Every structure is written in structure tokens, then in C-alpha cells.
Amino acid sequence: MNRRNILRYLTVTPVLGSILSPLFTEKSFAGQFKSGRNLFRELGIRTFINAAGTYTHMSGTIMYDEVVETITASVGEFAMIDEVQDKVGERIAAMCHAEAATVTAGCWSAVVLGTAGVLTGSDPKKVAQLPDVTGIRSEIIVQKAHNFGYVHALKNTGAKVVEIETVEDFKRAVSKNTAMTWFLNVFTDEGKIRHHEWLELCKQYKIPAMIDIAADIPPVENLWKYNDMGFDLVCISGGKLLRGPQSAGILMGKKNLIAAARLCAPPRGMNIGRGMKVNKEEILAVYVAMEKYVNTDHDKEMKSWSAKTLLIENAVKKIPGVRTEVYIPPIANRTPVLLINWNGNLIRLKGPELMGKLRNGSPSIEVMPGKNDGISVITNSMQNGQEKIVARRLHEEFIRSSV
Ligand SMILES: *Cc1c(COP(=O)(O)O)cnc(C)c1O
């Protein structure tokens, strides 16, 4: 994906080309094909500027160039999947201060496979038996505030969620059927029990503790923080700001638990994980993404997101009736979020209507709903230069609807 190809793509895309060509200087741009073919155009698939963030339904993330290169460079060789997992797992584990690690088909899959391994241990009969949990310890203690839709990943193994709120509840909930606990990091502040107290309880009752930190980098230290803290299993997405493949994630933690999880995972069949396949390209790609991410200049990256956010904010905030606010979420998706609201008497436009105009404009832009019928704009998934287009489009639409 060299610059020439990028420019060729841009010049065959009339509107985009004229707007974008001077702006793209360093990053490659998704959508170019070496053959000159463009499948998005050919199949009529809408592509857009992502001013929303890393969402599964928007296809996740833009992989680092090194990650894409890893995928294309490794497709021509065969390798044993277990060997690729062994070698990559060792490196990832070392980077993240874990005993062991394995690449999964996303964070959700890491939660399923990690849970399955806790339920089965190294017993092949139990591996074959799941999701039937007859005779298997299978209750998972989860705080009420953490009992959110993603617990489906736990239940997928046949396990049952036991919801608790307080330390007393926790103690009462422990039984000979307790298998594991699960902590959803993004909802830390909503729960009554925090990490250290939670882990003390787990140690006291000798229950393995899993944590979901799917979208919780940056900061980079979160890659090892929860392993250092004492969680037995840590699950993270590969396709959010780690910028690996969207269809990959990582399960890391205690050696015996990772080994058990792998018994429930491909390349072995006859287990509940068989459908959660990752191939060598993705396994290697996750390793390269992590290496690249760990060595990224995170301050510089944050400054770049902030500068883009500021440029967009400045383009709209002086329009009469427009109010803006920038905040950084405390735990997950910790990058600047620009909230834009406006006075409906001065600007005759509803939030969803504005989102539609941005989506149907040229180039198409996706933003997310904000507070009180406003919108939110996130710059962490924008290519350099796209912030100017987003700023211009927002300005245009607000002025057009001003009374
Ligand atoms: C995104 C997300 C997941 C799912 O991760 P995938 O990598 O898409 O499988 C799970 N938990 C939380 C909190 C998430 O944000």
C-alpha cells in the first residue's frame, strides 16, 4: 500500500480525491486494491469517515500497517496452529507479565474459552461434555453492576451467573458449586466492590478471578496492570485501539488455566470453542499489533487525537446556539470525546437528523449520539486530515439549519 496506490484510489474517487489528496501524508488509506479494483465501489458498499470510535458494527479499527504486512506476508506458509499459539503466546505473556497467553477470536471469545477452561480443567471428558455442566462446578459470581449483556459469553459455556452486590452477598454466594468470578472493568465505579477487595475475596475462597478489559487501553500499562494485580485470567480485544485484527483478542493469565482454555479451543474440535477459530495470520498479527502498540509514543498519539478534537470543536463552537464539551471517559475508551449540543430554537435540527445528513453526505461520516439529543465525535479512528472534513461538514450543517 504505497503512496502511489493511495493517490490512484483517491483520483478515481472524484469527490473524495479532490478533498483528500493533499491531506494524506503518512498513513495508508483503507479501500485501495493493488489490482486497481475497489470492492467497496464495485459492490456498492458505503465507506465512511469514522468519527465514532472502535465499534464492532463499524468494522472495528484500522490495523497498523505492520499488522497488515504480517497478514499478507504470512499467508503463503503453512504452520501448525498450536506451534504458532505456543510461540506467540510466550511473547505476549512476557510483554504483559502473564504466565501464559493465547490468541482468541476476540475478547468475547477469550471470555468463553477462559471460562470453559476453568470449568473443565485438563479433563478431556469435561471438555467434551460442555455446555452440559452436570457434575461440573459452574457458578460464576458477578457484581450486579457488571451483569451486563456480555455475560452471555460466560453463559455460553453452560455456566450460571450468580449476581451479588456486597461483600456479605459474595460470602453468602460462595458454595461448592462456585467455579469462578468475573469482573467487568469498564463498570468498576458502578460496582460496590473494587479490584483489590474482590481479589482478596477470591483468594480467601480460592476461586479463580477473570477480568474483562476489552476496550481499556490506553493507557498501555493496562496490558499488564491486571495480571500484576493478581487476576487469574485477563481478556482483551485485539481489534479496538490495539489495532490488530477486529476478529481477534487475547486471553492471558495462569499457565494451567490457559492450557485448559486451549483444550476447549481450535485447532481441537469436539469442544465448545471449535467455531472460534483464529488462523496463523491473525495470531501473528495480534503479536505484531501488541509489539507496535507497546512501542507507540502514547503521549504523541493522545496529543494528535486532542488536536483533531480541538479543530472540530473550534469549527462549531462559535456558531450561535452551539455548545461543546470535551471529556475523557475514566476507564474504557480513554480518548477525547467531543459532545456537541445546540439550542433547537436557533438551529432547527434534531440529533438523529444531523447524523443522517452526515451519513448521506459526501464523504459519508459516522458519529454517535451524544447527550440530550446531541451528538458525540471521537477522533481516535480518523485518518490524518479527516478531522478537517468532519469540521467542515458539521459547520456546514449547523449554518444551513440556523434560523
Ligand atoms: C468490545 C467488548 C467486548 C467484545 O470484544 P470483541 O473483541 O469484540 O469480542 C467484550 N467486553 C467489553 C467490555 C467490550 O467493550
Coordinates of N, CA and C in Angstrom, one line a residue, residues 290-400:
M290 N 0.5 -5.9 19.2 CA 0.9 -5.6 20.6 C 2.3 -5.0 20.7
E291 N 3.2 -5.6 20.0 CA 4.6 -5.1 19.9 C 4.6 -3.6 19.5
K292 N 3.8 -3.3 18.4 CA 3.7 -2.0 17.9 C 3.1 -1.1 18.9
Y293 N 2.0 -1.6 19.5 CA 1.3 -0.7 20.5 C 2.1 -0.4 21.7
V294 N 2.8 -1.4 22.2 CA 3.7 -1.1 23.4 C 4.8 -0.1 23.1
N295 N 5.2 -0.1 21.8 CA 6.3 0.8 21.5 C 5.8 2.1 20.8
T296 N 4.5 2.4 20.9 CA 4.0 3.6 20.3 C 4.2 4.7 21.3
D297 N 4.4 5.9 20.7 CA 4.5 7.1 21.6 C 3.1 7.5 21.9
H298 N 2.7 7.1 23.1 CA 1.3 7.3 23.5 C 0.9 8.7 23.8
D299 N 1.9 9.5 24.3 CA 1.6 10.9 24.5 C 1.3 11.6 23.2
K300 N 2.2 11.3 22.2 CA 2.0 11.9 20.9 C 0.7 11.5 20.3
E301 N 0.3 10.2 20.5 CA -1.0 9.8 19.9 C -2.1 10.5 20.6
M302 N -2.1 10.7 21.9 CA -3.1 11.4 22.6 C -3.2 12.8 22.2
K303 N -2.0 13.4 22.0 CA -2.0 14.8 21.5 C -2.6 15.0 20.2
S304 N -2.4 14.0 19.3 CA -2.9 14.0 18.0 C -4.5 13.9 18.0
W305 N -5.0 13.0 18.9 CA -6.4 12.9 19.0 C -7.0 14.2 19.6
S306 N -6.3 14.8 20.5 CA -6.8 16.0 21.2 C -6.8 17.2 20.2
A307 N -5.7 17.2 19.3 CA -5.6 18.3 18.4 C -6.8 18.2 17.3
K308 N -7.0 17.0 16.9 CA -8.1 16.8 16.0 C -9.5 17.2 16.6
T309 N -9.6 16.8 17.9 CA -10.9 17.1 18.6 C -11.0 18.6 18.7
L310 N -9.9 19.3 19.0 CA -10.0 20.8 19.2 C -10.3 21.5 17.9
L311 N -9.7 21.0 16.8 CA -10.0 21.6 15.5 C -11.5 21.5 15.2
I312 N -12.1 20.4 15.4 CA -13.5 20.2 15.2 C -14.4 21.1 16.1
E313 N -13.9 21.1 17.4 CA -14.7 21.9 18.4 C -14.6 23.4 18.0
N314 N -13.5 23.8 17.6 CA -13.3 25.2 17.2 C -14.2 25.6 16.0
A315 N -14.4 24.6 15.1 CA -15.1 24.9 13.9 C -16.6 25.1 14.2
V316 N -17.1 24.6 15.3 CA -18.6 24.7 15.5 C -18.9 25.5 16.8
K317 N -18.0 25.7 17.7 CA -18.5 26.3 19.0 C -18.9 27.7 18.9
K318 N -18.4 28.5 17.9 CA -18.8 29.9 17.8 C -20.1 30.1 17.1
I319 N -20.7 29.0 16.5 CA -22.0 29.2 15.9 C -23.0 29.4 17.0
P320 N -23.8 30.5 16.8 CA -24.8 30.8 17.8 C -25.7 29.6 18.2
G321 N -25.8 29.3 19.4 CA -26.6 28.2 19.9 C -25.9 26.9 20.1
V322 N -24.7 26.8 19.6 CA -23.9 25.5 19.7 C -23.1 25.5 21.1
R323 N -23.2 24.4 21.8 CA -22.4 24.2 23.0 C -21.5 23.0 22.8
T324 N -20.3 23.1 23.3 CA -19.4 21.9 23.1 C -18.8 21.6 24.5
E325 N -18.4 20.3 24.6 CA -17.7 19.9 25.9 C -16.8 18.7 25.5
V326 N -15.6 18.7 26.0 CA -14.7 17.6 25.7 C -14.4 16.9 27.0
Y327 N -14.6 15.5 27.0 CA -14.2 14.8 28.2 C -13.5 13.5 27.8
I328 N -12.8 12.9 28.8 CA -12.2 11.6 28.5 C -12.8 10.6 29.5
P329 N -13.4 9.5 29.0 CA -14.0 8.6 29.9 C -13.0 8.0 30.8
P330 N -13.4 7.7 32.0 CA -12.4 7.3 33.1 C -11.7 5.9 32.9
I331 N -12.4 5.0 32.3 CA -11.8 3.6 32.3 C -11.7 3.1 30.8
A332 N -12.8 2.8 30.2 CA -12.7 2.2 28.8 C -12.7 3.3 27.8
N333 N -12.2 3.0 26.6 CA -12.2 4.0 25.5 C -11.7 5.4 26.0
R334 N -10.5 5.4 26.7 CA -10.0 6.6 27.3 C -9.3 7.5 26.2
T335 N -10.1 8.1 25.4 CA -9.7 9.0 24.4 C -10.7 10.2 24.4
P336 N -10.3 11.4 23.9 CA -11.2 12.5 23.9 C -12.5 12.3 23.2
V337 N -13.6 12.7 23.9 CA -14.9 12.7 23.3 C -15.5 14.1 23.2
L338 N -15.8 14.5 22.0 CA -16.4 15.9 21.9 C -17.9 15.7 21.9
L339 N -18.6 16.3 22.9 CA -20.0 16.4 22.9 C -20.5 17.7 22.3
I340 N -21.4 17.6 21.3 CA -21.9 18.8 20.7 C -23.5 18.8 21.0
N341 N -23.9 19.9 21.5 CA -25.3 20.2 21.7 C -25.7 21.5 21.1
W342 N -27.0 21.8 20.9 CA -27.3 23.0 20.3 C -28.7 23.4 20.7
N343 N -29.0 24.7 20.7 CA -30.3 25.2 21.0 C -31.3 25.0 19.8
G344 N -32.3 24.3 20.0 CA -33.2 23.9 19.0 C -34.0 25.1 18.4
N345 N -34.0 26.2 19.2 CA -34.7 27.4 18.6 C -33.8 28.2 17.7
L346 N -32.5 28.0 17.8 CA -31.6 28.7 16.9 C -31.1 27.8 15.8
I347 N -31.1 26.6 16.0 CA -30.6 25.6 15.0 C -31.7 24.6 14.9
R348 N -32.4 24.6 13.7 CA -33.6 23.7 13.6 C -33.1 22.3 13.0
L349 N -32.6 21.5 14.0 CA -32.0 20.2 13.6 C -32.1 19.3 14.8
K350 N -32.6 18.1 14.6 CA -32.5 17.1 15.7 C -31.3 16.2 15.5
G351 N -30.8 15.7 16.6 CA -29.6 14.9 16.6 C -29.6 13.8 15.5
P352 N -30.6 12.9 15.5 CA -30.7 11.8 14.5 C -30.7 12.4 13.1
E353 N -31.3 13.6 12.9 CA -31.4 14.2 11.6 C -30.0 14.6 11.1
L354 N -29.2 15.2 12.0 CA -27.9 15.6 11.7 C -27.0 14.3 11.4
M355 N -27.2 13.3 12.2 CA -26.4 12.1 11.9 C -26.7 11.5 10.5
G356 N -28.0 11.6 10.1 CA -28.4 11.2 8.8 C -27.8 12.0 7.7
K357 N -27.7 13.4 7.9 CA -27.2 14.2 6.9 C -25.7 14.0 6.8
L358 N -25.0 13.7 7.9 CA -23.6 13.4 7.8 C -23.3 12.0 7.1
R359 N -24.2 11.1 7.4 CA -24.1 9.8 6.8 C -24.3 9.8 5.3
N360 N -25.3 10.6 4.9 CA -25.7 10.7 3.5 C -24.9 11.7 2.7
G361 N -24.1 12.5 3.4 CA -23.3 13.5 2.7 C -22.1 12.9 2.0
S362 N -21.3 13.7 1.4 CA -20.1 13.3 0.7 C -18.8 14.0 1.2
P363 N -17.9 13.3 1.8 CA -17.9 11.9 2.1 C -18.8 11.6 3.2
S364 N -19.2 10.3 3.3 CA -20.1 9.9 4.4 C -19.3 9.9 5.7
I365 N -20.0 10.3 6.8 CA -19.4 10.4 8.1 C -20.3 9.7 9.1
E366 N -19.7 8.9 10.0 CA -20.5 8.3 11.1 C -20.0 8.9 12.4
V367 N -21.0 9.4 13.1 CA -20.8 9.9 14.5 C -21.7 9.1 15.4
M368 N -21.6 9.3 16.7 CA -22.6 8.6 17.6 C -23.5 9.6 18.3
P369 N -24.6 9.2 18.8 CA -25.4 10.1 19.6 C -24.7 10.5 20.8
G370 N -25.0 11.8 21.3 CA -24.3 12.3 22.5 C -25.3 12.4 23.6
K371 N -25.2 13.5 24.3 CA -26.2 13.7 25.5 C -27.4 14.5 25.0
N372 N -28.5 14.3 25.5 CA -29.7 15.1 25.2 C -29.9 15.4 23.8
D373 N -30.1 14.5 22.9 CA -30.3 14.7 21.5 C -29.2 15.4 20.8
G374 N -28.0 15.5 21.4 CA -26.8 16.0 20.7 C -26.1 14.8 20.1
I375 N -24.8 15.1 19.6 CA -24.0 14.1 19.0 C -22.7 14.0 19.8
S376 N -22.0 12.9 19.6 CA -20.6 12.9 20.1 C -19.6 12.5 18.9
V377 N -18.5 13.1 19.0 CA -17.5 12.9 17.9 C -16.2 12.4 18.6
I378 N -15.7 11.3 18.0 CA -14.4 10.7 18.6 C -13.4 10.7 17.4
T379 N -12.2 11.1 17.7 CA -11.2 11.2 16.7 C -10.2 10.0 16.6
N380 N -10.3 9.0 17.5 CA -9.3 8.0 17.6 C -9.2 7.0 16.4
S381 N -10.3 7.1 15.6 CA -10.2 6.2 14.4 C -10.2 6.9 13.1
M382 N -9.8 8.2 13.2 CA -9.8 9.0 12.0 C -8.4 9.0 11.4
Q383 N -8.3 9.0 10.1 CA -7.0 9.2 9.4 C -6.7 10.7 9.5
N384 N -5.4 10.9 9.4 CA -4.9 12.3 9.4 C -5.6 13.1 8.3
G385 N -6.1 14.2 8.6 CA -6.8 15.1 7.6 C -8.3 15.0 7.6
Q386 N -8.8 13.8 8.0 CA -10.2 13.6 8.0 C -10.9 14.6 9.0
E387 N -10.2 15.0 10.0 CA -10.8 15.9 11.0 C -11.3 17.2 10.4
K388 N -10.5 17.6 9.3 CA -10.9 18.9 8.7 C -12.2 18.7 7.9
I389 N -12.4 17.5 7.4 CA -13.6 17.3 6.6 C -14.8 17.2 7.6
V390 N -14.6 16.6 8.7 CA -15.7 16.5 9.7 C -16.0 17.9 10.2
A391 N -15.0 18.7 10.5 CA -15.2 20.0 11.0 C -16.0 20.8 10.0
R392 N -15.6 20.7 8.7 CA -16.3 21.5 7.7 C -17.8 21.0 7.5
R393 N -18.0 19.7 7.5 CA -19.4 19.2 7.3 C -20.3 19.6 8.5
L394 N -19.7 19.6 9.7 CA -20.5 19.9 10.9 C -20.9 21.4 10.8
H395 N -19.9 22.2 10.5 CA -20.1 23.7 10.3 C -21.2 24.0 9.3
E396 N -21.0 23.3 8.2 CA -22.0 23.5 7.1 C -23.4 23.2 7.5
E397 N -23.6 22.0 8.1 CA -25.0 21.6 8.5 C -25.5 22.5 9.6
F398 N -24.7 23.0 10.5 CA -25.3 23.9 11.6 C -25.7 25.2 11.0
I399 N -24.8 25.7 10.1 CA -25.1 27.0 9.5 C -26.4 26.9 8.6
R400 N -26.5 25.8 7.8 CA -27.6 25.6 7.0 C -28.9 25.5 7.7

